[in-house]
Short mmCIF file of C-alpha atoms in Angstrom, two decimals:
data_model
loop_
_atom_site.label_atom_id
_atom_site.label_comp_id
_atom_site.label_asym_id
_atom_site.label_seq_id
_atom_site.Cartn_x
_atom_site.Cartn_y
_atom_site.Cartn_z
CA MET A 1 106.69 109.40 152.79
CA LEU A 2 109.09 107.72 150.40
CA LYS A 3 108.02 108.15 146.81
CA ILE A 4 109.78 106.27 144.03
CA GLU A 5 109.12 107.00 140.39
CA LEU A 6 110.48 104.84 137.61
CA SER A 7 110.32 105.61 133.93
CA TYR A 8 109.61 102.92 131.40
CA ARG A 9 113.25 103.11 130.29
CA GLY A 10 114.43 102.68 133.89
CA MET A 11 112.16 99.68 134.37
CA VAL A 12 113.46 98.11 131.18
CA ALA A 13 117.06 98.76 132.26
CA ALA A 14 116.43 97.23 135.70
CA GLY A 15 114.77 94.22 134.11
CA MET A 16 117.67 93.73 131.71
CA ALA A 17 120.13 93.98 134.61
CA LEU A 18 118.26 91.33 136.57
CA LEU A 19 118.00 89.11 133.51
CA THR A 20 121.74 89.49 132.89
CA LEU A 21 122.51 88.61 136.51
CA TRP A 22 120.27 85.53 136.29
CA ALA A 23 121.97 84.44 133.08
CA LEU A 24 125.43 84.86 134.58
CA VAL A 25 124.50 82.77 137.62
CA ASN A 26 122.87 79.96 135.66
CA LEU A 27 125.16 80.00 132.63
CA PHE A 28 128.41 80.84 134.41
CA SER A 29 130.37 77.92 132.95
CA VAL A 30 129.34 78.90 129.42
CA PHE A 31 130.23 82.53 130.15
CA LEU A 32 133.72 81.50 131.28
CA LEU A 33 134.24 79.48 128.10
CA VAL A 34 133.30 82.52 126.01
CA VAL A 35 135.63 84.79 128.00
CA THR A 36 138.44 82.27 127.53
CA ALA A 37 137.81 82.23 123.79
CA PHE A 38 137.97 86.05 123.66
CA ILE A 39 141.30 85.99 125.53
CA PHE A 40 142.77 83.52 123.05
CA MET A 41 141.38 85.56 120.17
CA ALA A 42 143.15 88.67 121.46
CA ALA A 43 146.40 86.71 121.66
CA LEU A 44 146.19 85.00 118.25
CA LEU A 45 144.60 87.75 116.16
CA PRO A 46 147.88 89.53 115.22
CA TYR A 47 149.31 86.29 113.84
CA VAL A 48 146.16 85.64 111.79
CA GLU A 49 146.34 89.18 110.42
CA TRP A 50 150.01 88.66 109.55
CA LEU A 51 149.18 85.53 107.54
CA CYS A 52 146.31 87.35 105.82
CA ARG A 53 148.64 90.20 104.81
CA HIS A 54 150.93 87.60 103.23
CA GLY A 55 148.26 86.21 100.94
CA PHE A 56 146.53 83.53 103.03
CA ASN A 57 142.78 83.18 103.06
CA ARG A 58 141.44 84.16 106.49
CA ILE A 59 139.85 80.76 107.18
CA VAL A 60 143.04 78.99 106.12
CA ALA A 61 145.11 81.31 108.33
CA VAL A 62 142.91 80.59 111.35
CA LEU A 63 143.05 76.85 110.76
CA LEU A 64 146.84 76.93 110.41
CA ILE A 65 147.25 78.86 113.68
CA LEU A 66 144.91 76.57 115.62
CA LEU A 67 146.48 73.47 114.06
CA GLY A 68 149.90 74.70 115.20
CA VAL A 69 148.60 75.21 118.74
CA LEU A 70 146.98 71.75 118.86
CA VAL A 71 150.07 70.04 117.42
CA THR A 72 152.25 71.81 119.99
CA LEU A 73 150.01 70.71 122.86
CA GLY A 74 149.91 67.14 121.57
CA THR A 75 153.70 67.04 121.24
CA VAL A 76 154.12 68.39 124.75
CA ILE A 77 151.79 65.76 126.20
CA ALA A 78 153.56 62.99 124.26
CA ILE A 79 156.92 64.13 125.67
CA VAL A 80 155.96 64.87 129.26
CA ALA A 81 153.45 62.13 130.12
CA PRO A 82 155.73 59.07 129.59
CA ALA A 83 158.65 60.76 131.33
CA MET A 84 156.54 61.74 134.35
CA PHE A 85 155.15 58.20 134.55
CA ASP A 86 158.67 56.72 134.51
CA GLU A 87 159.84 59.17 137.18
CA PHE A 88 156.89 58.36 139.43
CA ARG A 89 157.39 54.63 139.01
CA ASP A 90 161.08 54.97 139.84
CA LEU A 91 160.34 57.16 142.84
CA ARG A 92 157.76 54.69 144.12
CA SER A 93 160.15 51.73 143.79
CA ASN A 94 163.22 53.38 145.28
CA LEU A 95 161.71 55.85 147.76
CA PRO A 96 163.24 54.18 150.86
CA GLU A 97 166.71 54.35 149.31
CA TYR A 98 166.21 57.99 148.35
CA ALA A 99 165.01 58.75 151.88
CA GLU A 100 168.13 57.16 153.32
CA ASP A 101 170.33 59.16 150.94
CA PHE A 102 168.52 62.32 151.97
CA GLU A 103 169.06 61.58 155.66
CA ASP A 104 172.78 60.99 155.04
CA PHE A 105 173.02 64.21 153.06
CA MET A 106 171.31 66.27 155.79
CA SER A 107 173.44 64.55 158.44
CA ASP A 108 176.59 65.63 156.58
CA LEU A 109 175.29 69.18 156.75
CA GLY A 110 175.08 68.95 160.55
CA PHE A 111 171.40 68.11 161.10
CA GLU A 112 170.32 65.52 163.67
CA THR A 113 168.51 62.87 161.62
CA ASP A 114 168.42 59.98 164.10
CA ARG A 115 164.75 60.49 164.92
CA TRP A 116 163.52 61.21 161.38
CA ASP A 117 163.11 57.55 160.38
CA LEU A 118 162.47 58.55 156.78
CA PRO A 119 163.35 55.14 155.21
CA GLU A 120 160.94 53.34 157.55
CA ARG A 121 158.17 55.83 156.84
CA ALA A 122 158.77 55.51 153.11
CA GLU A 123 158.45 51.72 153.31
CA SER A 124 155.18 52.00 155.25
CA ILE A 125 153.43 54.03 152.53
CA GLU A 126 150.48 52.10 151.06
CA TRP A 127 150.42 53.40 147.52
CA SER A 128 147.22 51.54 146.62
CA LYS A 129 145.26 53.58 149.18
CA LEU A 130 146.56 56.94 148.01
CA ILE A 131 144.43 56.80 144.88
CA SER A 132 141.15 54.97 145.34
CA GLY A 133 138.83 53.74 142.61
CA SER A 134 136.34 56.58 143.15
CA GLN A 135 139.15 59.14 142.93
CA ALA A 136 140.32 57.60 139.67
CA VAL A 137 136.77 57.78 138.24
CA ASN A 138 136.42 61.38 139.42
CA PHE A 139 139.73 62.29 137.82
CA GLY A 140 138.65 60.61 134.58
CA GLN A 141 135.39 62.57 134.54
CA ARG A 142 137.26 65.82 135.08
CA ALA A 143 139.70 64.94 132.33
CA VAL A 144 136.85 64.27 129.87
CA PHE A 145 135.12 67.51 130.87
CA GLY A 146 138.41 69.39 130.47
CA ILE A 147 138.95 67.97 126.98
CA PHE A 148 135.38 68.86 125.98
CA SER A 149 135.81 72.40 127.36
CA GLY A 150 139.10 72.78 125.51
CA LEU A 151 137.53 71.74 122.22
CA THR A 152 134.65 74.15 122.81
CA VAL A 153 137.07 77.01 123.44
CA ALA A 154 139.01 76.09 120.28
CA VAL A 155 135.85 76.18 118.16
CA LEU A 156 134.70 79.48 119.68
CA THR A 157 138.15 80.99 119.17
CA ALA A 158 138.13 79.89 115.52
CA TYR A 159 134.75 81.55 114.92
CA LEU A 160 135.87 84.76 116.65
CA LEU A 161 139.09 84.93 114.62
CA VAL A 162 137.28 84.34 111.34
CA ASP A 163 134.53 86.89 112.08
CA ALA A 164 136.67 89.47 113.91
CA GLY A 165 135.87 92.18 111.37
CA ARG A 166 132.14 91.57 111.38
CA LEU A 167 132.12 91.28 115.17
CA ARG A 168 133.79 94.67 115.43
CA THR A 169 131.23 96.20 113.06
CA PHE A 170 128.39 94.66 115.06
CA VAL A 171 129.73 96.04 118.36
CA PHE A 172 130.21 99.54 116.92
CA ARG A 173 126.54 99.64 115.89
CA PHE A 174 125.73 100.07 119.59
CA ILE A 175 128.26 102.87 120.15
CA PRO A 176 126.65 106.35 120.31
CA ARG A 177 127.52 108.66 117.44
CA GLY A 178 130.66 110.64 118.15
CA ARG A 179 132.02 108.12 120.69
CA GLU A 180 133.57 105.80 118.11
CA PRO A 181 137.16 107.11 118.67
CA ASP A 182 136.85 106.54 122.42
CA ALA A 183 135.53 103.03 121.86
CA GLN A 184 138.35 102.31 119.42
CA HIS A 185 141.00 103.51 121.90
CA PHE A 186 139.40 101.42 124.65
CA MET A 187 139.32 98.28 122.52
CA ASN A 188 142.94 98.83 121.48
CA ALA A 189 144.01 99.14 125.13
CA LEU A 190 142.03 96.04 126.08
CA SER A 191 143.59 94.07 123.23
CA ARG A 192 147.06 95.32 124.13
CA VAL A 193 146.78 94.26 127.76
CA VAL A 194 145.14 90.85 127.28
CA GLY A 195 146.88 89.83 124.07
CA GLY A 196 150.21 91.25 125.19
CA TYR A 197 150.06 89.30 128.43
CA VAL A 198 149.34 85.98 126.69
CA ARG A 199 152.09 86.47 124.09
CA GLY A 200 154.54 87.70 126.70
CA GLN A 201 153.80 84.63 128.80
CA LEU A 202 154.55 82.46 125.77
CA ILE A 203 157.98 84.09 125.47
CA THR A 204 158.88 83.60 129.14
CA SER A 205 157.64 79.99 129.03
CA VAL A 206 159.85 79.19 126.04
CA ILE A 207 162.87 80.77 127.74
CA ILE A 208 162.47 78.91 131.05
CA GLY A 209 161.80 75.66 129.18
CA LEU A 210 165.02 75.96 127.18
CA TYR A 211 167.01 77.05 130.24
CA THR A 212 165.75 74.17 132.41
CA THR A 213 166.45 71.66 129.66
CA ALA A 214 169.99 73.00 129.19
CA VAL A 215 170.74 72.90 132.94
CA LEU A 216 169.51 69.33 133.32
CA LEU A 217 171.40 68.17 130.23
CA ILE A 218 174.63 69.71 131.51
CA VAL A 219 174.19 68.20 134.98
CA GLY A 220 173.23 64.83 133.51
CA VAL A 221 169.63 64.41 134.73
CA PRO A 222 167.48 61.95 132.72
CA ASN A 223 164.37 63.18 130.86
CA ALA A 224 165.74 66.71 130.68
CA VAL A 225 163.46 67.72 127.80
CA ALA A 226 160.34 66.56 129.65
CA PHE A 227 161.25 68.56 132.75
CA GLY A 228 161.98 71.58 130.56
CA VAL A 229 158.53 71.35 128.98
CA LEU A 230 156.97 70.92 132.43
CA ALA A 231 158.77 74.06 133.62
CA ALA A 232 157.49 75.97 130.59
CA PHE A 233 153.89 75.09 131.44
CA ALA A 234 154.41 75.67 135.16
CA ASP A 235 155.67 79.19 134.39
CA ILE A 236 152.12 80.04 133.27
CA ILE A 237 150.71 79.40 136.75
CA PRO A 238 150.99 82.44 139.04
CA LEU A 239 152.51 82.15 142.53
CA VAL A 240 152.96 78.35 142.65
CA GLY A 241 154.40 77.96 139.16
CA ALA A 242 157.98 78.39 140.36
CA PHE A 243 157.51 75.61 142.92
CA ILE A 244 156.11 73.25 140.27
CA ALA A 245 158.96 74.08 137.89
CA ILE A 246 161.73 73.52 140.45
CA VAL A 247 160.68 70.64 142.71
CA PRO A 248 160.25 67.81 140.14
CA ALA A 249 163.58 68.65 138.48
CA VAL A 250 165.38 68.77 141.84
CA VAL A 251 163.82 65.45 142.92
CA ALA A 252 164.93 63.83 139.67
CA ALA A 253 168.42 65.24 140.13
CA PHE A 254 168.53 63.96 143.72
CA GLN A 255 167.84 60.46 142.43
CA GLU A 256 171.20 60.74 140.66
CA SER A 257 173.13 62.39 143.51
CA PRO A 258 172.63 65.08 146.20
CA THR A 259 175.33 67.21 144.55
CA GLN A 260 173.42 67.29 141.29
CA ALA A 261 170.27 68.23 143.18
CA VAL A 262 172.01 71.20 144.83
CA ILE A 263 173.36 72.40 141.47
CA VAL A 264 169.95 72.16 139.81
CA LEU A 265 168.23 73.89 142.73
CA ALA A 266 170.73 76.77 142.70
CA ALA A 267 170.51 77.19 138.92
CA LEU A 268 166.70 77.22 138.84
CA LEU A 269 166.41 79.58 141.81
CA PHE A 270 168.84 81.93 140.05
CA TYR A 271 166.67 81.89 136.94
CA GLN A 272 163.51 82.63 138.93
CA GLN A 273 165.15 85.74 140.33
CA PHE A 274 166.39 86.72 136.87
CA GLU A 275 162.92 86.30 135.36
CA ASP A 276 161.10 88.18 138.13
CA ARG A 277 163.51 91.11 138.37
CA TYR A 278 164.81 91.53 134.81
CA LEU A 279 163.02 89.48 132.15
CA VAL A 280 159.35 90.04 133.01
CA PRO A 281 159.53 93.87 133.29
CA ARG A 282 161.20 94.09 129.88
CA ILE A 283 158.87 91.67 128.16
CA TYR A 284 155.60 92.92 129.59
CA GLY A 285 156.48 96.55 130.10
CA GLN A 286 153.38 98.11 131.69
CA THR A 287 151.04 95.45 130.31
CA LEU A 288 149.85 94.13 133.68
CA ASN A 289 150.97 96.58 136.37
CA LEU A 290 148.91 94.72 138.97
CA PRO A 291 149.68 94.94 142.70
CA ALA A 292 150.76 91.71 144.36
CA LEU A 293 147.60 91.64 146.50
CA VAL A 294 145.41 91.86 143.38
CA VAL A 295 147.36 89.00 141.80
CA LEU A 296 146.87 86.83 144.91
CA VAL A 297 143.14 87.57 145.17
CA ALA A 298 142.62 87.02 141.43
CA VAL A 299 144.40 83.66 141.56
CA LEU A 300 142.40 82.53 144.60
CA ILE A 301 139.09 83.51 143.00
CA GLY A 302 140.03 81.89 139.69
CA GLY A 303 141.10 78.69 141.40
CA GLU A 304 137.88 78.53 143.42
CA LEU A 305 135.66 79.08 140.37
CA MET A 306 137.43 77.01 137.71
CA GLY A 307 140.33 75.15 139.31
CA ILE A 308 143.53 75.11 137.27
CA ALA A 309 141.85 76.80 134.29
CA GLY A 310 140.70 79.63 136.56
CA VAL A 311 144.21 80.10 137.91
CA LEU A 312 145.56 80.40 134.37
CA LEU A 313 142.90 82.90 133.34
CA ALA A 314 143.04 84.96 136.53
CA LEU A 315 145.73 87.44 135.49
CA PRO A 316 144.51 88.30 131.97
CA THR A 317 140.99 88.70 133.35
CA ALA A 318 142.22 90.94 136.17
CA ALA A 319 144.27 92.95 133.68
CA ALA A 320 141.18 93.43 131.48
CA ILE A 321 139.19 94.63 134.50
CA ARG A 322 142.01 97.09 135.26
CA VAL A 323 141.70 98.51 131.75
CA VAL A 324 137.97 99.10 132.29
CA LEU A 325 138.57 100.82 135.63
CA ASP A 326 141.44 102.93 134.27
CA TYR A 327 139.27 103.97 131.34
CA TYR A 328 136.40 105.00 133.60
CA LEU A 329 138.60 106.88 136.09
CA ASP A 330 140.55 108.68 133.37
CA ARG A 331 137.36 109.73 131.59
CA ARG A 332 135.88 110.98 134.87
CA GLU A 333 138.89 113.25 135.30
CA GLY A 334 138.48 114.66 131.82
CA GLY A 335 141.14 112.57 130.09
CA THR A 336 141.02 110.48 126.95
CA GLY A 337 140.12 107.30 128.83
CA ILE A 338 143.42 105.59 128.03
CA PRO A 339 146.15 106.17 130.66
CA GLU A 340 149.60 107.07 129.41
CA SER A 341 151.03 103.73 130.64
CA LEU A 342 148.79 101.86 128.19
CA ARG A 343 149.67 103.93 125.12
CA ASP A 344 153.21 102.61 124.88
CA GLY A 345 153.89 99.26 123.24
CA GLU A 346 155.79 96.49 124.95
CA VAL A 347 159.35 95.62 123.98
CA LEU A 348 159.06 91.91 123.24
CA ALA A 349 155.31 91.42 123.25
CA PRO A 350 153.93 93.74 120.56
CA ASP A 351 150.22 93.45 120.09
CA LYS A 352 149.18 96.06 117.56
CA SER A 353 147.48 94.74 114.48
CA PRO A 354 145.84 96.33 111.44
CA ALA A 355 142.46 95.08 112.62
CA GLY A 356 142.91 96.84 115.96
#
């Protein structure tokens, strides 16, 4: 016979677990918005604390930080959107000529291009059928939903930044007596990983944006600033970000001349190697320390669940999960719960704050 006995506490725990699972399934989109707000809070909290230490009211400090973020995003959109529209319109109008130039360029390199027929294929493209009316409506609906989600995250982030102290006090009310130091160390490690990643990503994005702009200005490619800003945002996207940062700039350079395209391609590929092998390890230190397979799986899951937003949030979320697992494994082995790799600060992405 199989006899199962459950205490009242066990039944309550099982019921709470089932209720939590039901809530996550039915309120998953809301849960993701809250997680996103916590990630942004971890990234922005040190700057809010810095303003507070210099005499600013906390609410004013939060509003100034969020206003700066919104103004930056608005400026970026105002710079990039018109330039991308002009580039697309020019590409659409002159695609057969560019295709012919590309065939000539590849022929000079020794490739057989007689059967490619790229100019003819370019002329046969029916641009009106590429984007139908239903697709345009669907894109508009997604854009509206994305704007609404972004505003929701901004409001949640503002509340979390303003009430960070009270939120911490509330959480520590549920910590068993005597475990407060462990909880504090765990929260510090979690803040270091998530906040350090976001701020480190900001640094690398600024660097690649300035570098791309400088390269395109030197070579003489139009809309250099817009392509630099696009590269800065593309640098946030794991795996495919390098492709997005390089291809539009190279295509724009090819519209000027194949030689310019080769120079731009070589310069941007060189920077990608420099960032991957030198810049990122020194900026992030041991902040992420995620295997390549974990990065790939996290990006695929994030993209499937939330699209572009999920791709952007995949790495900080995976890094936070790693902190939880490292804490559990280290505690099981009799350690402090915080591995040695997470006790050292990063070189260019410090994330310690008085509140932490």
